[in-house]
Amino acid sequence: MEYIRINRENLMDACKIQLNLFPDSSAYLHYINQLDKDENNAYYLVKDKDKYIGITGVYTEGSIETTDSLWLGWFGVLPKYRSRGYGRKILEDTINHAKELAKKYPNIKFFRLYTSERDNATAQALYRSVMEYIEYYNNTDDINYDGTCLIYTISFYGDEIVPWNNKNIHLKECEIEEKKGLTFMKTFNELY
């Protein structure tokens, strides 16, 4: 498999795949915001042979110099390529990529992801099998998917996992950005 960083040339391909996976939100502005940043905030198209099969990414919540975690962003495999082991491989490769990035910053010890326990049962099983720790996210100042938001964590170096403990992950801001991106994508698709 090949991981191709999302750039200006493949941006719309990435957005089409993302919208296929998550039709009610758009990563467009997330992708645009990472174009000129370092690899600590980067998203990738995943290609097998000559076909795009999914997306993945890594980002930080806060400053890379002060955070203890890297996060999984916009991860998924297109439906026609599921149940072939791609999801596990992409997740494991993304964790390994994040671990390499973390070597530059001794403060980073964990890889995390958030999701809703209502989401795809197959993805939940994958997360439980790969990640080491699960906690509910119930920050009262943020979105928590009606109490079903979960944060999964894995330690890069075998350190005892420090729970996220409901620190704000800014899902409200993400949702606003995703809705703006969705509006843009709908307008773009109508024009082209």
Short mmCIF file of N, CA and C in Angstrom, two decimals:
data_model
loop_
_atom_site.label_atom_id
_atom_site.label_comp_id
_atom_site.label_asym_id
_atom_site.label_seq_id
_atom_site.Cartn_x
_atom_site.Cartn_y
_atom_site.Cartn_z
N MET A 1 0.84 -1.18 0.00
CA MET A 1 0.00 0.00 0.00
C MET A 1 0.88 1.24 0.00
N GLU A 2 0.33 2.28 -0.56
CA GLU A 2 1.05 3.54 -0.65
C GLU A 2 0.22 4.62 0.05
N TYR A 3 0.92 5.47 0.82
CA TYR A 3 0.28 6.58 1.53
C TYR A 3 0.72 7.88 0.86
N ILE A 4 -0.24 8.57 0.28
CA ILE A 4 0.06 9.77 -0.49
C ILE A 4 -0.51 10.96 0.26
N ARG A 5 0.38 11.85 0.68
CA ARG A 5 -0.09 13.01 1.43
C ARG A 5 -1.07 13.82 0.59
N ILE A 6 -2.14 14.26 1.22
CA ILE A 6 -3.13 15.06 0.52
C ILE A 6 -2.51 16.42 0.21
N ASN A 7 -2.62 16.80 -1.05
CA ASN A 7 -2.06 18.06 -1.53
C ASN A 7 -3.08 18.74 -2.45
N ARG A 8 -2.71 19.83 -3.03
CA ARG A 8 -3.64 20.58 -3.87
C ARG A 8 -4.10 19.78 -5.09
N GLU A 9 -3.23 18.93 -5.61
CA GLU A 9 -3.55 18.16 -6.81
C GLU A 9 -4.54 17.02 -6.53
N ASN A 10 -4.47 16.40 -5.35
CA ASN A 10 -5.34 15.26 -5.07
C ASN A 10 -6.43 15.58 -4.04
N LEU A 11 -6.55 16.85 -3.70
CA LEU A 11 -7.50 17.28 -2.66
C LEU A 11 -8.92 16.83 -2.96
N MET A 12 -9.39 17.01 -4.17
CA MET A 12 -10.78 16.64 -4.48
C MET A 12 -10.97 15.13 -4.47
N ASP A 13 -9.96 14.37 -4.87
CA ASP A 13 -10.06 12.90 -4.76
C ASP A 13 -10.23 12.51 -3.30
N ALA A 14 -9.43 13.14 -2.43
CA ALA A 14 -9.52 12.85 -1.00
C ALA A 14 -10.90 13.21 -0.46
N CYS A 15 -11.42 14.37 -0.87
CA CYS A 15 -12.74 14.81 -0.40
C CYS A 15 -13.84 13.87 -0.86
N LYS A 16 -13.75 13.37 -2.08
CA LYS A 16 -14.77 12.43 -2.59
C LYS A 16 -14.75 11.14 -1.78
N ILE A 17 -13.57 10.63 -1.48
CA ILE A 17 -13.48 9.42 -0.66
C ILE A 17 -14.02 9.68 0.74
N GLN A 18 -13.61 10.79 1.32
CA GLN A 18 -14.08 11.13 2.67
C GLN A 18 -15.59 11.26 2.71
N LEU A 19 -16.18 11.92 1.71
CA LEU A 19 -17.64 12.07 1.68
C LEU A 19 -18.35 10.74 1.46
N ASN A 20 -17.71 9.84 0.75
CA ASN A 20 -18.27 8.49 0.61
C ASN A 20 -18.32 7.79 1.96
N LEU A 21 -17.29 8.00 2.77
CA LEU A 21 -17.20 7.36 4.08
C LEU A 21 -18.04 8.07 5.14
N PHE A 22 -18.05 9.38 5.10
CA PHE A 22 -18.74 10.21 6.09
C PHE A 22 -19.59 11.25 5.36
N PRO A 23 -20.74 10.86 4.83
CA PRO A 23 -21.52 11.77 3.97
C PRO A 23 -22.12 12.97 4.68
N ASP A 24 -22.17 12.97 5.99
CA ASP A 24 -22.79 14.08 6.71
C ASP A 24 -21.81 15.13 7.20
N SER A 25 -20.53 14.98 6.86
CA SER A 25 -19.54 15.97 7.26
C SER A 25 -18.44 16.00 6.20
N SER A 26 -17.69 17.09 6.20
CA SER A 26 -16.65 17.25 5.19
C SER A 26 -15.31 17.58 5.83
N ALA A 27 -14.28 16.91 5.35
CA ALA A 27 -12.91 17.16 5.81
C ALA A 27 -12.22 18.23 4.99
N TYR A 28 -12.94 18.83 4.05
CA TYR A 28 -12.33 19.78 3.13
C TYR A 28 -11.47 20.83 3.85
N LEU A 29 -12.03 21.52 4.83
CA LEU A 29 -11.27 22.57 5.52
C LEU A 29 -10.14 21.98 6.37
N HIS A 30 -10.34 20.78 6.93
CA HIS A 30 -9.25 20.11 7.66
C HIS A 30 -8.09 19.86 6.69
N TYR A 31 -8.43 19.36 5.51
CA TYR A 31 -7.40 19.07 4.51
C TYR A 31 -6.70 20.35 4.05
N ILE A 32 -7.47 21.38 3.78
CA ILE A 32 -6.89 22.67 3.35
C ILE A 32 -5.94 23.21 4.42
N ASN A 33 -6.36 23.14 5.67
CA ASN A 33 -5.56 23.69 6.77
C ASN A 33 -4.24 22.97 6.97
N GLN A 34 -4.14 21.71 6.53
CA GLN A 34 -2.90 20.97 6.75
C GLN A 34 -1.95 21.05 5.56
N LEU A 35 -2.36 21.65 4.47
CA LEU A 35 -1.55 21.61 3.25
C LEU A 35 -0.14 22.14 3.43
N ASP A 36 0.03 23.20 4.16
CA ASP A 36 1.35 23.80 4.29
C ASP A 36 1.96 23.57 5.66
N LYS A 37 1.43 22.64 6.40
CA LYS A 37 1.95 22.36 7.74
C LYS A 37 2.92 21.19 7.69
N ASP A 38 3.54 20.94 8.83
CA ASP A 38 4.49 19.83 8.90
C ASP A 38 3.74 18.50 8.97
N GLU A 39 4.50 17.43 9.00
CA GLU A 39 3.91 16.09 8.96
C GLU A 39 3.17 15.71 10.24
N ASN A 40 3.27 16.52 11.28
CA ASN A 40 2.55 16.23 12.52
C ASN A 40 1.05 16.48 12.37
N ASN A 41 0.66 17.19 11.35
CA ASN A 41 -0.74 17.45 11.03
C ASN A 41 -0.91 17.17 9.54
N ALA A 42 -1.07 15.90 9.19
CA ALA A 42 -1.13 15.53 7.79
C ALA A 42 -2.15 14.42 7.57
N TYR A 43 -2.78 14.48 6.41
CA TYR A 43 -3.77 13.48 6.01
C TYR A 43 -3.29 12.82 4.72
N TYR A 44 -3.71 11.57 4.54
CA TYR A 44 -3.19 10.78 3.43
C TYR A 44 -4.31 10.03 2.71
N LEU A 45 -4.15 9.94 1.39
CA LEU A 45 -4.92 9.00 0.59
C LEU A 45 -4.19 7.67 0.65
N VAL A 46 -4.93 6.59 0.73
CA VAL A 46 -4.32 5.27 0.77
C VAL A 46 -4.61 4.58 -0.56
N LYS A 47 -3.54 4.12 -1.18
CA LYS A 47 -3.65 3.52 -2.51
C LYS A 47 -3.12 2.09 -2.46
N ASP A 48 -3.85 1.19 -3.08
CA ASP A 48 -3.37 -0.18 -3.25
C ASP A 48 -3.33 -0.44 -4.74
N LYS A 49 -2.15 -0.76 -5.23
CA LYS A 49 -1.90 -0.88 -6.66
C LYS A 49 -2.28 0.42 -7.34
N ASP A 50 -3.31 0.43 -8.15
CA ASP A 50 -3.64 1.65 -8.89
C ASP A 50 -4.95 2.30 -8.43
N LYS A 51 -5.48 1.86 -7.27
CA LYS A 51 -6.77 2.38 -6.81
C LYS A 51 -6.67 2.96 -5.41
N TYR A 52 -7.34 4.09 -5.23
CA TYR A 52 -7.49 4.63 -3.88
C TYR A 52 -8.49 3.76 -3.13
N ILE A 53 -8.11 3.38 -1.90
CA ILE A 53 -9.00 2.52 -1.12
C ILE A 53 -9.47 3.16 0.18
N GLY A 54 -8.83 4.26 0.59
CA GLY A 54 -9.23 4.87 1.85
C GLY A 54 -8.44 6.12 2.17
N ILE A 55 -8.62 6.56 3.40
CA ILE A 55 -7.96 7.77 3.91
C ILE A 55 -7.50 7.54 5.35
N THR A 56 -6.53 8.32 5.76
CA THR A 56 -6.09 8.29 7.14
C THR A 56 -5.36 9.61 7.42
N GLY A 57 -5.03 9.83 8.67
CA GLY A 57 -4.31 11.05 9.01
C GLY A 57 -3.86 11.06 10.45
N VAL A 58 -3.00 12.02 10.73
CA VAL A 58 -2.48 12.25 12.07
C VAL A 58 -2.54 13.74 12.35
N TYR A 59 -2.99 14.09 13.53
CA TYR A 59 -3.01 15.50 13.91
C TYR A 59 -2.74 15.62 15.40
N THR A 60 -2.47 16.86 15.81
CA THR A 60 -2.27 17.13 17.23
C THR A 60 -3.43 17.94 17.76
N GLU A 61 -3.73 17.74 18.99
CA GLU A 61 -4.71 18.55 19.72
C GLU A 61 -3.90 19.50 20.57
N GLY A 62 -3.72 20.70 20.08
CA GLY A 62 -2.84 21.65 20.75
C GLY A 62 -1.46 21.64 20.14
N SER A 63 -0.52 22.22 20.82
CA SER A 63 0.84 22.36 20.32
C SER A 63 1.59 21.03 20.38
N ILE A 64 2.33 20.73 19.33
CA ILE A 64 3.13 19.51 19.29
C ILE A 64 4.18 19.50 20.40
N GLU A 65 4.62 20.67 20.82
CA GLU A 65 5.65 20.75 21.86
C GLU A 65 5.11 20.49 23.26
N THR A 66 3.80 20.61 23.46
CA THR A 66 3.25 20.46 24.81
C THR A 66 2.28 19.30 24.98
N THR A 67 1.77 18.76 23.90
CA THR A 67 0.79 17.69 24.01
C THR A 67 1.48 16.36 24.33
N ASP A 68 0.71 15.43 24.87
CA ASP A 68 1.26 14.08 25.11
C ASP A 68 0.74 13.09 24.08
N SER A 69 -0.02 13.57 23.08
CA SER A 69 -0.72 12.65 22.18
C SER A 69 -0.72 13.12 20.73
N LEU A 70 -0.68 12.14 19.85
CA LEU A 70 -1.03 12.34 18.45
C LEU A 70 -2.37 11.63 18.25
N TRP A 71 -3.18 12.14 17.31
CA TRP A 71 -4.54 11.64 17.11
C TRP A 71 -4.73 11.13 15.69
N LEU A 72 -5.59 10.12 15.56
CA LEU A 72 -6.01 9.61 14.26
C LEU A 72 -7.05 10.55 13.69
N GLY A 73 -6.90 10.91 12.41
CA GLY A 73 -7.87 11.80 11.79
C GLY A 73 -8.40 11.26 10.48
N TRP A 74 -9.69 11.35 10.28
CA TRP A 74 -10.36 10.98 9.03
C TRP A 74 -9.84 9.64 8.50
N PHE A 75 -10.13 8.61 9.23
CA PHE A 75 -9.70 7.25 8.91
C PHE A 75 -10.87 6.45 8.35
N GLY A 76 -10.66 5.75 7.26
CA GLY A 76 -11.69 4.86 6.75
C GLY A 76 -11.27 4.16 5.47
N VAL A 77 -11.96 3.07 5.19
CA VAL A 77 -11.74 2.27 3.99
C VAL A 77 -13.04 2.28 3.19
N LEU A 78 -12.94 2.51 1.90
CA LEU A 78 -14.14 2.50 1.05
C LEU A 78 -14.87 1.17 1.17
N PRO A 79 -16.20 1.19 1.14
CA PRO A 79 -16.98 -0.03 1.37
C PRO A 79 -16.58 -1.23 0.51
N LYS A 80 -16.27 -1.01 -0.75
CA LYS A 80 -15.97 -2.17 -1.61
C LYS A 80 -14.61 -2.82 -1.30
N TYR A 81 -13.81 -2.19 -0.44
CA TYR A 81 -12.51 -2.76 -0.07
C TYR A 81 -12.48 -3.26 1.37
N ARG A 82 -13.60 -3.26 2.03
CA ARG A 82 -13.65 -3.70 3.42
C ARG A 82 -13.63 -5.22 3.52
N SER A 83 -13.36 -5.69 4.72
CA SER A 83 -13.30 -7.13 5.03
C SER A 83 -12.17 -7.83 4.28
N ARG A 84 -11.10 -7.09 4.00
CA ARG A 84 -9.92 -7.65 3.35
C ARG A 84 -8.65 -7.40 4.17
N GLY A 85 -8.82 -6.85 5.38
CA GLY A 85 -7.68 -6.57 6.24
C GLY A 85 -7.06 -5.19 6.03
N TYR A 86 -7.61 -4.39 5.12
CA TYR A 86 -7.06 -3.07 4.86
C TYR A 86 -7.18 -2.16 6.09
N GLY A 87 -8.32 -2.17 6.74
CA GLY A 87 -8.54 -1.28 7.88
C GLY A 87 -7.50 -1.48 8.97
N ARG A 88 -7.27 -2.73 9.35
CA ARG A 88 -6.27 -3.03 10.38
C ARG A 88 -4.88 -2.58 9.92
N LYS A 89 -4.53 -2.90 8.69
CA LYS A 89 -3.21 -2.55 8.17
C LYS A 89 -3.02 -1.03 8.15
N ILE A 90 -4.03 -0.30 7.67
CA ILE A 90 -3.93 1.16 7.61
C ILE A 90 -3.82 1.74 9.01
N LEU A 91 -4.64 1.24 9.95
CA LEU A 91 -4.58 1.74 11.32
C LEU A 91 -3.21 1.46 11.93
N GLU A 92 -2.71 0.26 11.78
CA GLU A 92 -1.40 -0.09 12.34
C GLU A 92 -0.28 0.74 11.69
N ASP A 93 -0.36 0.91 10.37
CA ASP A 93 0.65 1.74 9.69
C ASP A 93 0.59 3.19 10.16
N THR A 94 -0.62 3.69 10.39
CA THR A 94 -0.78 5.07 10.87
C THR A 94 -0.21 5.21 12.27
N ILE A 95 -0.45 4.23 13.13
CA ILE A 95 0.12 4.25 14.48
C ILE A 95 1.65 4.23 14.40
N ASN A 96 2.19 3.38 13.54
CA ASN A 96 3.66 3.31 13.40
C ASN A 96 4.23 4.62 12.85
N HIS A 97 3.53 5.23 11.91
CA HIS A 97 3.95 6.53 11.38
C HIS A 97 3.94 7.58 12.50
N ALA A 98 2.88 7.59 13.29
CA ALA A 98 2.77 8.53 14.41
C ALA A 98 3.88 8.28 15.43
N LYS A 99 4.21 7.03 15.66
CA LYS A 99 5.28 6.70 16.62
C LYS A 99 6.62 7.26 16.12
N GLU A 100 6.86 7.18 14.83
CA GLU A 100 8.08 7.77 14.26
C GLU A 100 8.09 9.28 14.46
N LEU A 101 6.95 9.92 14.22
CA LEU A 101 6.86 11.36 14.44
C LEU A 101 7.10 11.70 15.91
N ALA A 102 6.57 10.87 16.80
CA ALA A 102 6.67 11.13 18.24
C ALA A 102 8.11 11.05 18.74
N LYS A 103 8.97 10.35 18.04
CA LYS A 103 10.37 10.24 18.47
C LYS A 103 11.06 11.59 18.52
N LYS A 104 10.56 12.55 17.76
CA LYS A 104 11.15 13.89 17.74
C LYS A 104 10.71 14.72 18.95
N TYR A 105 9.69 14.27 19.65
CA TYR A 105 9.10 15.03 20.75
C TYR A 105 8.94 14.12 21.96
N PRO A 106 9.84 14.21 22.95
CA PRO A 106 9.79 13.30 24.09
C PRO A 106 8.51 13.41 24.92
N ASN A 107 7.78 14.49 24.76
CA ASN A 107 6.53 14.66 25.51
C ASN A 107 5.40 13.80 24.95
N ILE A 108 5.51 13.34 23.71
CA ILE A 108 4.43 12.55 23.10
C ILE A 108 4.61 11.08 23.44
N LYS A 109 3.60 10.55 24.08
CA LYS A 109 3.66 9.16 24.54
C LYS A 109 2.50 8.31 24.04
N PHE A 110 1.42 8.95 23.52
CA PHE A 110 0.21 8.21 23.21
C PHE A 110 -0.34 8.54 21.82
N PHE A 111 -1.07 7.58 21.30
CA PHE A 111 -1.84 7.76 20.08
C PHE A 111 -3.30 7.55 20.46
N ARG A 112 -4.16 8.48 20.03
CA ARG A 112 -5.56 8.43 20.43
C ARG A 112 -6.46 8.60 19.21
N LEU A 113 -7.70 8.17 19.39
CA LEU A 113 -8.73 8.42 18.41
C LEU A 113 -10.05 8.58 19.14
N TYR A 114 -10.96 9.32 18.51
CA TYR A 114 -12.30 9.42 19.09
C TYR A 114 -13.31 8.94 18.07
N THR A 115 -14.41 8.44 18.58
CA THR A 115 -15.50 7.95 17.75
C THR A 115 -16.75 7.88 18.61
N SER A 116 -17.83 7.49 18.02
CA SER A 116 -19.05 7.23 18.78
C SER A 116 -19.28 5.73 18.83
N GLU A 117 -19.68 5.24 19.99
CA GLU A 117 -19.93 3.80 20.10
C GLU A 117 -21.11 3.37 19.25
N ARG A 118 -21.89 4.33 18.72
CA ARG A 118 -23.01 4.01 17.81
C ARG A 118 -22.51 3.69 16.42
N ASP A 119 -21.28 4.08 16.11
CA ASP A 119 -20.77 3.92 14.75
C ASP A 119 -20.48 2.46 14.43
N ASN A 120 -20.12 2.26 13.20
CA ASN A 120 -19.83 0.97 12.60
C ASN A 120 -19.26 -0.05 13.60
N ALA A 121 -19.97 -1.14 13.77
CA ALA A 121 -19.56 -2.19 14.72
C ALA A 121 -18.22 -2.81 14.32
N THR A 122 -17.96 -2.91 13.03
CA THR A 122 -16.69 -3.47 12.57
C THR A 122 -15.54 -2.57 12.98
N ALA A 123 -15.71 -1.26 12.82
CA ALA A 123 -14.66 -0.32 13.23
C ALA A 123 -14.45 -0.40 14.74
N GLN A 124 -15.53 -0.50 15.50
CA GLN A 124 -15.40 -0.60 16.96
C GLN A 124 -14.60 -1.85 17.34
N ALA A 125 -14.86 -2.95 16.69
CA ALA A 125 -14.12 -4.19 16.98
C ALA A 125 -12.64 -4.02 16.63
N LEU A 126 -12.36 -3.34 15.53
CA LEU A 126 -10.97 -3.08 15.15
C LEU A 126 -10.28 -2.22 16.19
N TYR A 127 -10.93 -1.14 16.59
CA TYR A 127 -10.33 -0.25 17.59
C TYR A 127 -10.06 -0.99 18.89
N ARG A 128 -11.02 -1.80 19.34
CA ARG A 128 -10.82 -2.55 20.59
C ARG A 128 -9.66 -3.54 20.47
N SER A 129 -9.46 -4.11 19.28
CA SER A 129 -8.40 -5.10 19.12
C SER A 129 -7.01 -4.49 18.99
N VAL A 130 -6.93 -3.24 18.54
CA VAL A 130 -5.63 -2.60 18.31
C VAL A 130 -5.25 -1.66 19.45
N MET A 131 -6.21 -0.91 19.95
CA MET A 131 -5.93 0.09 20.98
C MET A 131 -5.94 -0.57 22.36
N GLU A 132 -5.36 0.09 23.35
CA GLU A 132 -5.19 -0.51 24.67
C GLU A 132 -6.19 -0.04 25.72
N TYR A 133 -6.76 1.13 25.52
CA TYR A 133 -7.56 1.73 26.59
C TYR A 133 -8.75 2.47 25.96
N ILE A 134 -9.90 2.38 26.61
CA ILE A 134 -11.12 3.06 26.14
C ILE A 134 -11.70 3.85 27.29
N GLU A 135 -12.13 5.08 26.99
CA GLU A 135 -12.82 5.89 27.99
C GLU A 135 -13.93 6.66 27.30
N TYR A 136 -14.96 6.97 28.06
CA TYR A 136 -16.03 7.84 27.55
C TYR A 136 -15.55 9.28 27.59
N TYR A 137 -15.96 10.05 26.60
CA TYR A 137 -15.68 11.48 26.55
C TYR A 137 -16.98 12.21 26.84
N ASN A 138 -17.03 12.88 27.98
CA ASN A 138 -18.24 13.57 28.40
C ASN A 138 -17.97 15.01 28.82
N ASN A 139 -17.12 15.69 28.08
CA ASN A 139 -16.85 17.09 28.38
C ASN A 139 -18.13 17.89 28.17
N THR A 140 -18.59 18.56 29.22
CA THR A 140 -19.87 19.28 29.15
C THR A 140 -19.81 20.53 28.28
N ASP A 141 -18.62 21.00 27.93
CA ASP A 141 -18.48 22.16 27.06
C ASP A 141 -18.30 21.78 25.59
N ASP A 142 -18.42 20.51 25.31
CA ASP A 142 -18.16 20.03 23.95
C ASP A 142 -19.24 19.04 23.53
N ILE A 143 -19.20 18.64 22.29
CA ILE A 143 -20.11 17.62 21.77
C ILE A 143 -19.64 16.26 22.29
N ASN A 144 -20.59 15.42 22.68
CA ASN A 144 -20.19 14.08 23.13
C ASN A 144 -21.05 12.99 22.50
N TYR A 145 -21.70 13.31 21.38
CA TYR A 145 -22.54 12.35 20.66
C TYR A 145 -23.57 11.69 21.57
N ASP A 146 -24.27 12.52 22.31
CA ASP A 146 -25.31 12.03 23.24
C ASP A 146 -24.77 11.00 24.23
N GLY A 147 -23.57 11.25 24.73
CA GLY A 147 -22.97 10.37 25.73
C GLY A 147 -22.35 9.10 25.18
N THR A 148 -22.20 9.03 23.84
CA THR A 148 -21.63 7.81 23.25
C THR A 148 -20.22 8.00 22.71
N CYS A 149 -19.63 9.17 22.96
CA CYS A 149 -18.29 9.44 22.43
C CYS A 149 -17.24 8.67 23.23
N LEU A 150 -16.40 7.98 22.52
CA LEU A 150 -15.32 7.19 23.12
C LEU A 150 -13.97 7.72 22.65
N ILE A 151 -13.00 7.64 23.53
CA ILE A 151 -11.61 7.91 23.17
C ILE A 151 -10.83 6.62 23.42
N TYR A 152 -10.18 6.16 22.35
CA TYR A 152 -9.31 4.99 22.43
C TYR A 152 -7.87 5.48 22.48
N THR A 153 -7.04 4.80 23.26
CA THR A 153 -5.64 5.21 23.43
C THR A 153 -4.72 4.00 23.38
N ILE A 154 -3.54 4.21 22.81
CA ILE A 154 -2.47 3.22 22.85
C ILE A 154 -1.19 3.96 23.25
N SER A 155 -0.36 3.30 24.04
CA SER A 155 0.92 3.88 24.45
C SER A 155 1.98 3.51 23.42
N PHE A 156 2.79 4.49 23.02
CA PHE A 156 3.86 4.23 22.07
C PHE A 156 4.99 3.40 22.68
N TYR A 157 5.25 3.59 23.97
CA TYR A 157 6.45 3.01 24.57
C TYR A 157 6.17 2.13 25.78
N GLY A 158 4.93 1.69 25.93
CA GLY A 158 4.60 0.84 27.06
C GLY A 158 4.38 1.59 28.35
N ASP A 159 4.33 2.93 28.28
CA ASP A 159 4.05 3.73 29.47
C ASP A 159 2.62 3.45 29.94
N GLU A 160 2.41 3.63 31.23
CA GLU A 160 1.06 3.54 31.74
C GLU A 160 0.22 4.63 31.06
N ILE A 161 -0.95 4.24 30.61
CA ILE A 161 -1.79 5.19 29.88
C ILE A 161 -2.39 6.21 30.84
N VAL A 162 -2.21 7.47 30.46
CA VAL A 162 -2.83 8.56 31.18
C VAL A 162 -4.14 8.87 30.45
N PRO A 163 -5.28 8.68 31.10
CA PRO A 163 -6.55 8.96 30.42
C PRO A 163 -6.63 10.41 29.96
N TRP A 164 -7.44 10.63 28.94
CA TRP A 164 -7.65 11.98 28.43
C TRP A 164 -8.43 12.81 29.45
N ASN A 165 -9.27 12.14 30.22
CA ASN A 165 -10.00 12.77 31.33
C ASN A 165 -10.85 13.97 30.91
N ASN A 166 -11.53 13.83 29.79
CA ASN A 166 -12.50 14.83 29.34
C ASN A 166 -11.91 16.20 29.02
N LYS A 167 -10.59 16.29 28.81
CA LYS A 167 -10.05 17.56 28.31
C LYS A 167 -10.72 17.84 26.96
N ASN A 168 -10.96 19.08 26.68
CA ASN A 168 -11.70 19.44 25.48
C ASN A 168 -10.94 19.03 24.22
N ILE A 169 -11.63 18.32 23.33
CA ILE A 169 -11.04 17.97 22.03
C ILE A 169 -11.67 18.80 20.91
N HIS A 170 -12.48 19.77 21.28
CA HIS A 170 -12.98 20.80 20.36
C HIS A 170 -13.83 20.25 19.22
N LEU A 171 -14.70 19.31 19.55
CA LEU A 171 -15.60 18.77 18.54
C LEU A 171 -16.61 19.80 18.05
N LYS A 172 -16.99 20.74 18.90
CA LYS A 172 -17.90 21.81 18.45
C LYS A 172 -17.27 22.59 17.30
N GLU A 173 -16.01 22.98 17.46
CA GLU A 173 -15.32 23.72 16.42
C GLU A 173 -15.16 22.87 15.16
N CYS A 174 -14.86 21.59 15.36
CA CYS A 174 -14.73 20.68 14.22
C CYS A 174 -16.04 20.57 13.46
N GLU A 175 -17.14 20.45 14.18
CA GLU A 175 -18.44 20.32 13.53
C GLU A 175 -18.76 21.56 12.69
N ILE A 176 -18.45 22.74 13.20
CA ILE A 176 -18.67 23.98 12.44
C ILE A 176 -17.85 23.96 11.16
N GLU A 177 -16.59 23.59 11.29
CA GLU A 177 -15.70 23.52 10.14
C GLU A 177 -16.19 22.48 9.13
N GLU A 178 -16.66 21.34 9.63
CA GLU A 178 -17.14 20.27 8.76
C GLU A 178 -18.41 20.68 8.02
N LYS A 179 -19.28 21.42 8.67
CA LYS A 179 -20.50 21.90 8.00
C LYS A 179 -20.17 22.93 6.93
N LYS A 180 -19.22 23.83 7.22
CA LYS A 180 -18.79 24.79 6.20
C LYS A 180 -18.19 24.06 5.01
N GLY A 181 -17.38 23.07 5.28
CA GLY A 181 -16.77 22.27 4.21
C GLY A 181 -17.82 21.53 3.41
N LEU A 182 -18.84 21.01 4.08
CA LEU A 182 -19.92 20.30 3.39
C LEU A 182 -20.68 21.24 2.47
N THR A 183 -20.96 22.45 2.93
CA THR A 183 -21.63 23.45 2.09
C THR A 183 -20.78 23.74 0.86
N PHE A 184 -19.47 23.93 1.06
CA PHE A 184 -18.58 24.18 -0.06
C PHE A 184 -18.60 23.02 -1.04
N MET A 185 -18.50 21.81 -0.54
CA MET A 185 -18.44 20.63 -1.42
C MET A 185 -19.72 20.46 -2.22
N LYS A 186 -20.87 20.72 -1.58
CA LYS A 186 -22.14 20.64 -2.32
C LYS A 186 -22.18 21.67 -3.43
N THR A 187 -21.74 22.89 -3.14
CA THR A 187 -21.70 23.95 -4.15
C THR A 187 -20.73 23.58 -5.26
N PHE A 188 -19.56 23.09 -4.88
CA PHE A 188 -18.55 22.68 -5.87
C PHE A 188 -19.09 21.60 -6.78
N ASN A 189 -19.73 20.59 -6.20
CA ASN A 189 -20.27 19.48 -7.00
C ASN A 189 -21.37 19.95 -7.94
N GLU A 190 -22.17 20.92 -7.51
CA GLU A 190 -23.21 21.45 -8.39
C GLU A 190 -22.59 22.23 -9.56
N LEU A 191 -21.50 22.92 -9.31
CA LEU A 191 -20.85 23.69 -10.37
C LEU A 191 -20.05 22.82 -11.33
N TYR A 192 -19.51 21.72 -10.83
CA TYR A 192 -18.67 20.86 -11.67
C TYR A 192 -19.26 19.49 -11.75
#
